[in-house]
mmCIF file of N, CA and C in Angstrom:
data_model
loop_
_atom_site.group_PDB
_atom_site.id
_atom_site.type_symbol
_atom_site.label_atom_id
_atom_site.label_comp_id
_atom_site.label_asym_id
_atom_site.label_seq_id
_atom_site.Cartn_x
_atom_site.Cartn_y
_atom_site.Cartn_z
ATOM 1 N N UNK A 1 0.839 -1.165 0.000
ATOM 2 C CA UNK A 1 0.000 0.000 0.000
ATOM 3 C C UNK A 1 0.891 1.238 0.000
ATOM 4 N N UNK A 2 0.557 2.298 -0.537
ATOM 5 C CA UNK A 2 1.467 3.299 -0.968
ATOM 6 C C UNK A 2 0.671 4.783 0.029
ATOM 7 N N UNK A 3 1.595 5.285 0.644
ATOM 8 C CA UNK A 3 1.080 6.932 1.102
ATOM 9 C C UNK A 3 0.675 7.918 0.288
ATOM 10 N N UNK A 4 -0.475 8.326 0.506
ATOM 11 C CA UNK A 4 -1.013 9.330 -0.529
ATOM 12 C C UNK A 4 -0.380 10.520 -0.404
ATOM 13 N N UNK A 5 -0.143 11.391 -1.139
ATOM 14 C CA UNK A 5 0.369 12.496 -1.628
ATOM 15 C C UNK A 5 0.483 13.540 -0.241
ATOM 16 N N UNK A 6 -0.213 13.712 0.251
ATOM 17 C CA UNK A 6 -0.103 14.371 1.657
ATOM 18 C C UNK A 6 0.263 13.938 2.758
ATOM 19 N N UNK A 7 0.757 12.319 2.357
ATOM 20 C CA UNK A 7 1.652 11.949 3.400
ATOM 21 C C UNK A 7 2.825 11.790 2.806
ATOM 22 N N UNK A 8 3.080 12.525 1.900
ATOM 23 C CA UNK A 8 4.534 12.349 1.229
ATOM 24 C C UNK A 8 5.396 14.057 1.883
ATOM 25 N N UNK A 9 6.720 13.482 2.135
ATOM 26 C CA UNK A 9 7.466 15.031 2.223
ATOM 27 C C UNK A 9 7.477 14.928 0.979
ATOM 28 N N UNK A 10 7.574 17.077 1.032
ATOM 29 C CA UNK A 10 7.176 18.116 -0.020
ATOM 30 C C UNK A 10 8.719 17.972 -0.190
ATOM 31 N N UNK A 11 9.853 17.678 0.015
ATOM 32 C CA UNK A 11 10.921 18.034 -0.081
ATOM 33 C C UNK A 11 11.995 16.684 0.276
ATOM 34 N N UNK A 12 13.006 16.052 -0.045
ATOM 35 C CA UNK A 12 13.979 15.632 0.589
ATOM 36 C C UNK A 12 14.585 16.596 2.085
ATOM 37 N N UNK A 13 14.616 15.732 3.198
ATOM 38 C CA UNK A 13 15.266 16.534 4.020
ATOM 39 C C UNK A 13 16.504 17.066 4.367
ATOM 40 N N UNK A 14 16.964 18.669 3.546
ATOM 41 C CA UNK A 14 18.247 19.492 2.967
ATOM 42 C C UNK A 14 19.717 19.045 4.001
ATOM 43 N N UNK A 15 20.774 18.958 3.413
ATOM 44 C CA UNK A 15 21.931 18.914 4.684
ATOM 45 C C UNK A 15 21.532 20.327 5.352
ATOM 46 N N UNK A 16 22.022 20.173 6.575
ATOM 47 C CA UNK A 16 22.781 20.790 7.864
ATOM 48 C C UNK A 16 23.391 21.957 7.489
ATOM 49 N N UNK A 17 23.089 22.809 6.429
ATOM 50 C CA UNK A 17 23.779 23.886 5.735
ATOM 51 C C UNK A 17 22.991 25.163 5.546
ATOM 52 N N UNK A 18 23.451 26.438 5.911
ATOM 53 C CA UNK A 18 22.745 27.846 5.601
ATOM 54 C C UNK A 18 22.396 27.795 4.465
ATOM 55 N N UNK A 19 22.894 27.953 3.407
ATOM 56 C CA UNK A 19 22.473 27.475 2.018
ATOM 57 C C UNK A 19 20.992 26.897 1.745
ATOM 58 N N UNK A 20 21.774 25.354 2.370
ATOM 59 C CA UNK A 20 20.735 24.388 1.842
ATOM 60 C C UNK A 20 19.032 24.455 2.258
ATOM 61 N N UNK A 21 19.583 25.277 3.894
ATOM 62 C CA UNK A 21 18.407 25.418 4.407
ATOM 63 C C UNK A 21 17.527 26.587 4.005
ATOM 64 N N UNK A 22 18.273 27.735 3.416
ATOM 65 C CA UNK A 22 17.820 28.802 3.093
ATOM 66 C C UNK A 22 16.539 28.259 1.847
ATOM 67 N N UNK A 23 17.126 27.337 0.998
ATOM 68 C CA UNK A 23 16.385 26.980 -0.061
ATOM 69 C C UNK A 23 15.228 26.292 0.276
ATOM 70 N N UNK A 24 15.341 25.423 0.993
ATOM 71 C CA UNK A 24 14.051 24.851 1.192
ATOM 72 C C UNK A 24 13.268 25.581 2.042
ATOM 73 N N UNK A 25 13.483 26.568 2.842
ATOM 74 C CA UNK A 25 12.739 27.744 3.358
ATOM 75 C C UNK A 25 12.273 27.746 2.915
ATOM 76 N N UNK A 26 12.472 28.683 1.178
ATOM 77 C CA UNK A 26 12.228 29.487 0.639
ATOM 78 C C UNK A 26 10.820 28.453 -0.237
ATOM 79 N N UNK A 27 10.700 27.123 -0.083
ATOM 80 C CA UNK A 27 10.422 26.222 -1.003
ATOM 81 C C UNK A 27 9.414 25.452 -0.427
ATOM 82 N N UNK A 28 9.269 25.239 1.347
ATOM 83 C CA UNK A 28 7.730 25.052 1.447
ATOM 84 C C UNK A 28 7.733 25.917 2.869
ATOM 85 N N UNK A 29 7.773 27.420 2.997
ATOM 86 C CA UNK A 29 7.476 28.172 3.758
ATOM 87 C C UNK A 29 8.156 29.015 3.367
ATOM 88 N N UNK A 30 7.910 30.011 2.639
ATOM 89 C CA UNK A 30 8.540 31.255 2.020
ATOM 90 C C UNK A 30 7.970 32.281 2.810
ATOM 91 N N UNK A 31 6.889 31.934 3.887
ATOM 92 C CA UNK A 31 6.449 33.431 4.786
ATOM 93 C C UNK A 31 7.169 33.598 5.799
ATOM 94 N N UNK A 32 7.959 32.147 6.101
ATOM 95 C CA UNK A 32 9.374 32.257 7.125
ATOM 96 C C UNK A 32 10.987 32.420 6.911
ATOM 97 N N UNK A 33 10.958 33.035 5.598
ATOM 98 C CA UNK A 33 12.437 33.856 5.326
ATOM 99 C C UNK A 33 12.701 34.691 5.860
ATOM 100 N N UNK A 34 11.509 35.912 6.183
ATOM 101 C CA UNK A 34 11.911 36.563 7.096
ATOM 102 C C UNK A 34 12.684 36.320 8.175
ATOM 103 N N UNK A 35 12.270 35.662 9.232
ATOM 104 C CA UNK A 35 12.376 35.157 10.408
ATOM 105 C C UNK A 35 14.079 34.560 10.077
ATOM 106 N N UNK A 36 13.886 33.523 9.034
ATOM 107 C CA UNK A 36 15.405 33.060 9.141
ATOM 108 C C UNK A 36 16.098 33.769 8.569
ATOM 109 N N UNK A 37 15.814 34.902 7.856
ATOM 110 C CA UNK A 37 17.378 35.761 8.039
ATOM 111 C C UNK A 37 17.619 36.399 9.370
ATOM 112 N N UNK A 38 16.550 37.170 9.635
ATOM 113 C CA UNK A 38 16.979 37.488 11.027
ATOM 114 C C UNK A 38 17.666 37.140 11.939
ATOM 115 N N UNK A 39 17.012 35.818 12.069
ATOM 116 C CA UNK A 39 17.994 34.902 12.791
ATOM 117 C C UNK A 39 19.130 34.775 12.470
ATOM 118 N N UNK A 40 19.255 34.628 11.336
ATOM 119 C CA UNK A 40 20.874 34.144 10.695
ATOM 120 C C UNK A 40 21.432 34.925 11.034
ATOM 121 N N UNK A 41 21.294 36.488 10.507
ATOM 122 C CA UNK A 41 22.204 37.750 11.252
ATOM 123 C C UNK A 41 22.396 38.149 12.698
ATOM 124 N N UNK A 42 21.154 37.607 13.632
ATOM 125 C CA UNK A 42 21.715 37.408 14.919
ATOM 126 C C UNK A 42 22.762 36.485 15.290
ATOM 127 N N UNK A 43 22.356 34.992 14.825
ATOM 128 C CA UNK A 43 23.519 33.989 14.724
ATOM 129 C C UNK A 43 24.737 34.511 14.426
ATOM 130 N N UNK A 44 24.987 34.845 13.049
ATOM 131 C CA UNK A 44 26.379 35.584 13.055
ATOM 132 C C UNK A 44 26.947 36.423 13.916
ATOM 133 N N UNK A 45 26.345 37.588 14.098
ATOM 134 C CA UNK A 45 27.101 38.391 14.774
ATOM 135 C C UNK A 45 27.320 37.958 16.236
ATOM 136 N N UNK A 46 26.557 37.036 16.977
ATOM 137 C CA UNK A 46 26.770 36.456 17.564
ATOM 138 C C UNK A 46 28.149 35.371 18.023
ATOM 139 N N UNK A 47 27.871 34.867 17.102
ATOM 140 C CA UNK A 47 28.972 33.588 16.832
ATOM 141 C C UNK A 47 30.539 34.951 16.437
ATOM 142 N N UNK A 48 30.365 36.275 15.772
ATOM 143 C CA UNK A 48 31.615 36.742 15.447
ATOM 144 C C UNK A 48 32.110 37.633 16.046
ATOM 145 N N UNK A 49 31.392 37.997 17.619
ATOM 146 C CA UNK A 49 31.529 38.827 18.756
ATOM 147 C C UNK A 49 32.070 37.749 19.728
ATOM 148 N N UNK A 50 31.537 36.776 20.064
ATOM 149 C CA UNK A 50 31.611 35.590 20.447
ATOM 150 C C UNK A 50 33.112 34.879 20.073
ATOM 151 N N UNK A 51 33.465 34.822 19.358
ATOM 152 C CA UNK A 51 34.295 33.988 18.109
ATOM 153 C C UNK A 51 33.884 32.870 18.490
ATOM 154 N N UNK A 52 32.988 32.089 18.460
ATOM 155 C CA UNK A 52 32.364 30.877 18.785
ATOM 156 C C UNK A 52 31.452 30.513 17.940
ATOM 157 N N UNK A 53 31.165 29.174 17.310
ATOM 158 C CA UNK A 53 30.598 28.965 16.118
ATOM 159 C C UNK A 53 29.357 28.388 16.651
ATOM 160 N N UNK A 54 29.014 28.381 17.822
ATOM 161 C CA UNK A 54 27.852 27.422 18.915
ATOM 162 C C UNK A 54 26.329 28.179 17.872
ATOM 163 N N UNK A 55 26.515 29.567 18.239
ATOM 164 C CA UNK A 55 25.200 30.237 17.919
ATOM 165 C C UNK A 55 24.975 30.041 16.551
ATOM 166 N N UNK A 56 25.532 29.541 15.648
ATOM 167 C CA UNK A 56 25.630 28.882 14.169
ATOM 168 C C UNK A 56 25.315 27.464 13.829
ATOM 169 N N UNK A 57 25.691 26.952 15.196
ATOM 170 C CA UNK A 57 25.226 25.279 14.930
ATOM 171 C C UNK A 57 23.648 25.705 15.571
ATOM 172 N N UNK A 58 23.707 26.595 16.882
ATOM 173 C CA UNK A 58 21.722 26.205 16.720
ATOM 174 C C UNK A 58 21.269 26.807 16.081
ATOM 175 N N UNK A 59 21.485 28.260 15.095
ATOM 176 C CA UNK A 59 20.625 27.881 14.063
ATOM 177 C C UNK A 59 20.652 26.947 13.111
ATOM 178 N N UNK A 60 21.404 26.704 12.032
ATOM 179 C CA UNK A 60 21.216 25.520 11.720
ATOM 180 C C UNK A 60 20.396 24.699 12.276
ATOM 181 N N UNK A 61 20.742 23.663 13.502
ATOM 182 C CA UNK A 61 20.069 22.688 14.212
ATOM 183 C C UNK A 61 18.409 23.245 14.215
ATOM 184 N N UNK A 62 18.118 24.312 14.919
ATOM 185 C CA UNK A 62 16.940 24.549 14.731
ATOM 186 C C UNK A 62 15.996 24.874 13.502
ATOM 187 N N UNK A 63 16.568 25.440 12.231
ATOM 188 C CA UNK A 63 15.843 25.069 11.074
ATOM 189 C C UNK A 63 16.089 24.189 10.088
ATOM 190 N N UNK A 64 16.551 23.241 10.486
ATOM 191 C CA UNK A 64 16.613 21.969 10.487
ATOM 192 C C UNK A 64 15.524 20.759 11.021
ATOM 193 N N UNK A 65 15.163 21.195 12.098
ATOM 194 C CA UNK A 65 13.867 20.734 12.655
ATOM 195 C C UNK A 65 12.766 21.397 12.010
ATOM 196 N N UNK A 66 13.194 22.577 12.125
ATOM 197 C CA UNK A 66 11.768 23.354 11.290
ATOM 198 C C UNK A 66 11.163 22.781 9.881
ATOM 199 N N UNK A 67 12.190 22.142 9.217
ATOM 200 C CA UNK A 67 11.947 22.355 7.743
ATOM 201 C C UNK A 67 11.852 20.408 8.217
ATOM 202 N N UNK A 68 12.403 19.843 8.644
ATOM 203 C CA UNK A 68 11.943 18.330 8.785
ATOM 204 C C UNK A 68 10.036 18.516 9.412
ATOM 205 N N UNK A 69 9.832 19.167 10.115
ATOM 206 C CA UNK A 69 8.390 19.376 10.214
ATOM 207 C C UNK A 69 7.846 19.734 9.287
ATOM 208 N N UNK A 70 7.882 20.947 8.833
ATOM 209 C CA UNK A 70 7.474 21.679 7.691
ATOM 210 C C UNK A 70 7.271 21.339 5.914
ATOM 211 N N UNK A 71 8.357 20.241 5.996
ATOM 212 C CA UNK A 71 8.054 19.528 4.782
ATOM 213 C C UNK A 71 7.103 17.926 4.925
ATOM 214 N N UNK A 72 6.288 17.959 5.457
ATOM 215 C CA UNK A 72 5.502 17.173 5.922
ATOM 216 C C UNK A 72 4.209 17.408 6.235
ATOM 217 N N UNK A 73 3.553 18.169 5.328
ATOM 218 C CA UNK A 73 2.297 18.634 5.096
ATOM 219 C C UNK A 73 1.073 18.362 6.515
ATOM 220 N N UNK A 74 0.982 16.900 6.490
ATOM 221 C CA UNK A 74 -0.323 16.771 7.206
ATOM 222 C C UNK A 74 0.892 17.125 9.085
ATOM 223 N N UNK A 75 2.095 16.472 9.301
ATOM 224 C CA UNK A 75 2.524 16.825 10.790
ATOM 225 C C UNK A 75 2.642 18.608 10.867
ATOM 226 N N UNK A 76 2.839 19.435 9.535
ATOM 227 C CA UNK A 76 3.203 20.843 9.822
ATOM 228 C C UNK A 76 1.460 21.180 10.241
ATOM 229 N N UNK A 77 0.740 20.593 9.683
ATOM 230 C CA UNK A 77 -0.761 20.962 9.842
ATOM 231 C C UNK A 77 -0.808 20.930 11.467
ATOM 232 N N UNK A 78 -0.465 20.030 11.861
ATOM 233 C CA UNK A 78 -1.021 18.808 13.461
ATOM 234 C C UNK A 78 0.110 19.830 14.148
ATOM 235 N N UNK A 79 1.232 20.441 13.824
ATOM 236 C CA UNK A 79 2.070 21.031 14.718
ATOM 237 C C UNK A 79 1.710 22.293 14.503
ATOM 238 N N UNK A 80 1.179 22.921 13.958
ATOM 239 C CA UNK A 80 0.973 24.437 14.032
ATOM 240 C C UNK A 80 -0.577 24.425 14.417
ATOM 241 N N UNK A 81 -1.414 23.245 14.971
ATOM 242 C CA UNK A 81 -2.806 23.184 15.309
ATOM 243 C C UNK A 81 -2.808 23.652 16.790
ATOM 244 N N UNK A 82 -1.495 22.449 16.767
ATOM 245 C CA UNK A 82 -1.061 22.304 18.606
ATOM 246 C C UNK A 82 -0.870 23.233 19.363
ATOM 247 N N UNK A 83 0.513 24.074 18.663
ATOM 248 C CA UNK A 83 0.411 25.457 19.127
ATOM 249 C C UNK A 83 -0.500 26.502 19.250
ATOM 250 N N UNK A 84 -1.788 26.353 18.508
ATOM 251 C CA UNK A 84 -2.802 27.226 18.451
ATOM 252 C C UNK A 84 -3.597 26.668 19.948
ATOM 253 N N UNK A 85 -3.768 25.381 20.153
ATOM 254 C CA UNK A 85 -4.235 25.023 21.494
ATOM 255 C C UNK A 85 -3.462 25.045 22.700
ATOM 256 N N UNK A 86 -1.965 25.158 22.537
ATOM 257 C CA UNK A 86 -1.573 25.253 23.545
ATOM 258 C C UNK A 86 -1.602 26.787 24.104
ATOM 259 N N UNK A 87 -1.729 27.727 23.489
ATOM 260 C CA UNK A 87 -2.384 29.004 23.371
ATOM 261 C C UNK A 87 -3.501 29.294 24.456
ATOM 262 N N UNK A 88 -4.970 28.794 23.503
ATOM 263 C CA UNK A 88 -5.819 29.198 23.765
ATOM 264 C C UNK A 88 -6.549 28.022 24.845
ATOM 265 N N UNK A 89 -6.430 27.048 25.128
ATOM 266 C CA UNK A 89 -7.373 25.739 25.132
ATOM 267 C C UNK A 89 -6.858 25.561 26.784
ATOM 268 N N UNK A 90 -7.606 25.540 27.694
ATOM 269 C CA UNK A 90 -7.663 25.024 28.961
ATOM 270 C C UNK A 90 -6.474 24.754 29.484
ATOM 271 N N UNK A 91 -6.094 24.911 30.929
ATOM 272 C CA UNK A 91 -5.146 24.219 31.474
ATOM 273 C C UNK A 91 -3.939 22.916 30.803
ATOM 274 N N UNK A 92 -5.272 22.204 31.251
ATOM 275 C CA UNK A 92 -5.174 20.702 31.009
ATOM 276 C C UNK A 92 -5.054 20.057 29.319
ATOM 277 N N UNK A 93 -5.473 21.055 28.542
ATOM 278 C CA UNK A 93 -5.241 20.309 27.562
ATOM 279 C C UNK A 93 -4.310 21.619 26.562
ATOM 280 N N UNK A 94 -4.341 22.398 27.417
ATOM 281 C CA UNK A 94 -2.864 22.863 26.809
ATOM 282 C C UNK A 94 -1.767 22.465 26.962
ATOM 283 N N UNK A 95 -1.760 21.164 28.386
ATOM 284 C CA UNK A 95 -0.642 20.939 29.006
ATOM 285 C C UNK A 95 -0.230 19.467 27.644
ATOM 286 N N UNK A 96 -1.196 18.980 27.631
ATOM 287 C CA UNK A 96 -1.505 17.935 26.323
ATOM 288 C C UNK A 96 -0.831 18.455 25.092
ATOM 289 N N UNK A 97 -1.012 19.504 24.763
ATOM 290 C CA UNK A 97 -0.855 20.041 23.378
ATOM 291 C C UNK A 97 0.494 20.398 23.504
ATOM 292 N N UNK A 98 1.064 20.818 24.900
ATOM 293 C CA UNK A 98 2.380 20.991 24.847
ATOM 294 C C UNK A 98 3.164 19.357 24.748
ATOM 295 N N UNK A 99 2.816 18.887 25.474
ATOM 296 C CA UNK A 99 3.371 17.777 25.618
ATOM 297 C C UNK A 99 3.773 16.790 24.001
ATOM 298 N N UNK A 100 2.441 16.876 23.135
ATOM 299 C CA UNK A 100 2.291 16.660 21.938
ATOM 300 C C UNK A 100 3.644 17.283 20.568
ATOM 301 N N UNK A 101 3.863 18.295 21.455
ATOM 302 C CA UNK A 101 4.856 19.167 20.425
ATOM 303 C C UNK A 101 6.034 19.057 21.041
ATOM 304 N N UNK A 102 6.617 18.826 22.354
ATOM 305 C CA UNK A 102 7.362 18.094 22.301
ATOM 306 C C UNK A 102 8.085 16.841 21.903
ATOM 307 N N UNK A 103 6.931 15.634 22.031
ATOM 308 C CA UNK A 103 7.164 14.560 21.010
ATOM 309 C C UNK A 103 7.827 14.590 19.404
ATOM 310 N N UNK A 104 7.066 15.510 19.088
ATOM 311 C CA UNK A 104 7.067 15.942 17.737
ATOM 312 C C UNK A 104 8.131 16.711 17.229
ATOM 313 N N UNK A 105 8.618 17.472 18.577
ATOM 314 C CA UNK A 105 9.952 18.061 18.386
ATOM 315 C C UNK A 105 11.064 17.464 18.664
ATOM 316 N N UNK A 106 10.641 16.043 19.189
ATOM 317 C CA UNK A 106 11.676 15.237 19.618
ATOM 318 C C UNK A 106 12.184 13.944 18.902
ATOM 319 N N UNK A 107 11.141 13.898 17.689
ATOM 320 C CA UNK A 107 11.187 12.923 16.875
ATOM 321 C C UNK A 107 12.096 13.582 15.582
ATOM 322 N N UNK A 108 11.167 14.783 15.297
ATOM 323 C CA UNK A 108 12.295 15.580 13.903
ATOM 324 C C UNK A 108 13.527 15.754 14.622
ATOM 325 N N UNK A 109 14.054 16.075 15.543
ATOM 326 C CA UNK A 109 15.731 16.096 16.236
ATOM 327 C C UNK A 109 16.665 15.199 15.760
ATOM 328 N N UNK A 110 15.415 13.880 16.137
ATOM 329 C CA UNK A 110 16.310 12.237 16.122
ATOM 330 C C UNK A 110 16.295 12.238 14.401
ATOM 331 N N UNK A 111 15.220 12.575 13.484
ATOM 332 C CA UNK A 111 15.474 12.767 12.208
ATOM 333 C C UNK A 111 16.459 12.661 11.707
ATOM 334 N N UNK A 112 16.461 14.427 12.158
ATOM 335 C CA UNK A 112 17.742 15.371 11.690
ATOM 336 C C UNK A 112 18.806 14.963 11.894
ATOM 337 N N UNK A 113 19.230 14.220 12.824
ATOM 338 C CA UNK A 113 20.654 13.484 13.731
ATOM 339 C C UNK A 113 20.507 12.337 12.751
ATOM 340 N N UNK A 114 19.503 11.689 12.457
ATOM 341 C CA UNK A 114 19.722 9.927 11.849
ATOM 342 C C UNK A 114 20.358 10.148 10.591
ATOM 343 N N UNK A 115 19.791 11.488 9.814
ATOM 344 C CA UNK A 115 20.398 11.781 8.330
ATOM 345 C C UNK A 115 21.669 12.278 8.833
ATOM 346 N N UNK A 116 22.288 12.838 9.895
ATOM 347 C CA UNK A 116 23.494 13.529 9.597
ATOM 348 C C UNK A 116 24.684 12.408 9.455
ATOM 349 N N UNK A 117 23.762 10.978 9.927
ATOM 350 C CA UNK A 117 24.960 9.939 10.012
ATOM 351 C C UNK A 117 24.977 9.681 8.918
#
C-alpha cells in the first residue's frame, strides 16, 4: 500500500547547511524567510563577537527541525494546530498540546541526527 500524496514530504530533508536550508525555506514556507534571516544575522554576529561557532550550529540545528516538520504537510498541519491550542485551550489540555509538540519536536531532532549519520 502506498502513502497518498499528503503523506509524502514536499521536499527531501536538505543537509545541515545555511544554504541548503535557506532553499528549502524558501520552497515550502517562504512566509518564514523573514524570520530566518533574522535569525541568521543574529547567529552571526553572535557567533563573530563571540568567536564561537555554537550560535551557528543552533541555528542551523533549529531550522533543520523546522523544515523536517514543515516539509511534511499533514505533521506541519497537526504542529501548528497544537500550538494554536496550547495558546488558547484550557489548562489541562494545553498541558496535552504541549506535551504533543514536544514529542514531535523530539522525533524531527532524532530525524535530523539519523540523516546527519
Amino acid at each position: 500500500m502506498t502513502a497518498s500524496a499528503s503523506e509524502q514530504p514536499l521536499i527531501p530533508q536538505p543537509p545541515t547547511t545555511v544554504a541548503a536550508l535557506r532553499q528549502a525555506v524558501a520552497q515550502i514556507a517562504p512566509a518564514a524567510l523573514p524570520a530566518f534571516t533574522r535569525e541568521l544575522d543574529q547567529a552571526a554576529d553572535q557567533a563573530r563577537l563571540g568567536s564561537d561557532l555554537a550560535p551557528l550550529q543552533r541555528f542551523t540545528a533549529h531550522w533543520s527541525v523546522y523544515v523536517q516538520i514543515q516539509r511534511q504537510p499533514r505533521l506541519a498541519a497537526r504542529f501548528a494546530a497544537l500550538e494554536g491550542q496550547a495558546t488558547t485551550a484550557d489548562a489541562q489540555e494545553a498541558r496535552r498540546a504541549a506535551a504533543e509538540i514536544g514529542r514531535i519536536l523530539d522525533e524531527a531532532r532524532a530525524a535530523v541526527a539519523q540523516g546527519m549519520r
